[in-house]
Amino acid sequence: MALIEPRPIIIGNWKMNGTSESLGEIRLMAAMLDGVAIGCEVVVCPPATLIRTVHEMLSGSRIKTGGQDCHPEPQGAFTGDIAAEMLRDCGATHVILGHSERRHYHGETDALVCRKVTAAHRAGLTAVVCIGETEDERDAGQTVPVVARQLAGSIPDNVSAENTIIAYEPVWAIGSGRTPTTDEIKQVHQAIRDQLAERLDPQTTAAIRILYGGSMKPANAGAILAIPDVNGGLVGQASLKAKDFLGIIGLFAPN
Ligand code: PGA
């Protein structure tokens, strides 16, 4: 059976940015994409307070909505936390998990991320699982082993191409304006694919999307998205403005 090329996906991560004033960008995004053929899937992950509104504003468009984190449990005494089921209830279809900012500022371990991925699947969400090395780890030549360890610990055994997306985000490239070279990205994405092959069947391995994230913007996205095994992007800063975000989405030929 021929292996199917995954459909690319661009996911916007608004992080802790956005109040109701920012909804104008969503309106603009929907208007700019109205009736326009696009060659990739698109997801916007606003802060939790805006998910329902953004979902409703985008209901007539092809843009989906996602969360930026969830709790492993479906409900309970966890003040301030949000269950995957609650994200789903607000209209989310995706959730970003294990982002390096969560790992760093909230001490999230691979084991906790793995429980959250299972929770996302339980709620019917696609988990966008983030992994990536720090600058020190890169300088020590540890990029591939670090990413491999995170990947091994952060995803459960029963993942599918529908319910799981991997995002490779070098920590030092996030918000810094710096990116790895094309060859470096290619090498890490290939290593991730090889590792997936050890746990998953060939169809699933080939179909799982592996995104690049870290200072992706319209000016560098074309070169990055052309790298083999890069199946889309996780975009922070450049997802906040409709014009920049659509500048990346527009790089895919409509199909
Ligand atoms: P950036 O963020 O595009 O602003 O570097 C990416 C991310 O953290 O997901």
Tab-separated table of C-alpha atoms and ligand atoms in Angstrom, residues 13 15 99-101 169 173-176 213-216 234-238, ligand 1:
chain	number	residue	atom	x	y	z
A	13	ASN	CA	-0.262	29.731	19.232
A	15	LYS	CA	0.102	32.168	24.125
A	99	HIS	CA	5.011	23.426	25.100
A	100	SER	CA	8.492	24.373	26.356
A	101	GLU	CA	6.995	27.329	28.221
A	169	GLU	CA	10.382	23.508	18.664
A	173	ALA	CA	14.485	29.509	18.541
A	174	ILE	CA	11.154	30.381	20.216
A	175	GLY	CA	10.516	34.114	20.152
A	176	SER	CA	14.213	34.786	19.467
A	213	GLY	CA	8.041	25.839	15.467
A	214	GLY	CA	10.256	28.709	16.580
A	215	SER	CA	10.418	32.159	14.963
A	216	MET	CA	8.539	31.042	11.864
A	234	LEU	CA	3.480	25.961	14.991
A	235	VAL	CA	3.547	29.742	14.855
A	236	GLY	CA	3.673	32.093	17.847
A	237	GLN	CA	4.327	35.787	17.267
A	238	ALA	CA	3.451	35.715	13.563
B	1	PGA	P1	7.354	31.970	18.018
B	1	PGA	O1	6.674	30.901	19.004
B	1	PGA	O2	6.821	31.712	16.643
B	1	PGA	O3	6.927	33.316	18.563
B	1	PGA	O4	8.827	31.756	18.096
B	1	PGA	C1	6.447	29.586	18.594
B	1	PGA	C2	5.879	28.775	19.734
B	1	PGA	O5	6.313	28.966	20.886
B	1	PGA	O6	4.988	27.937	19.542
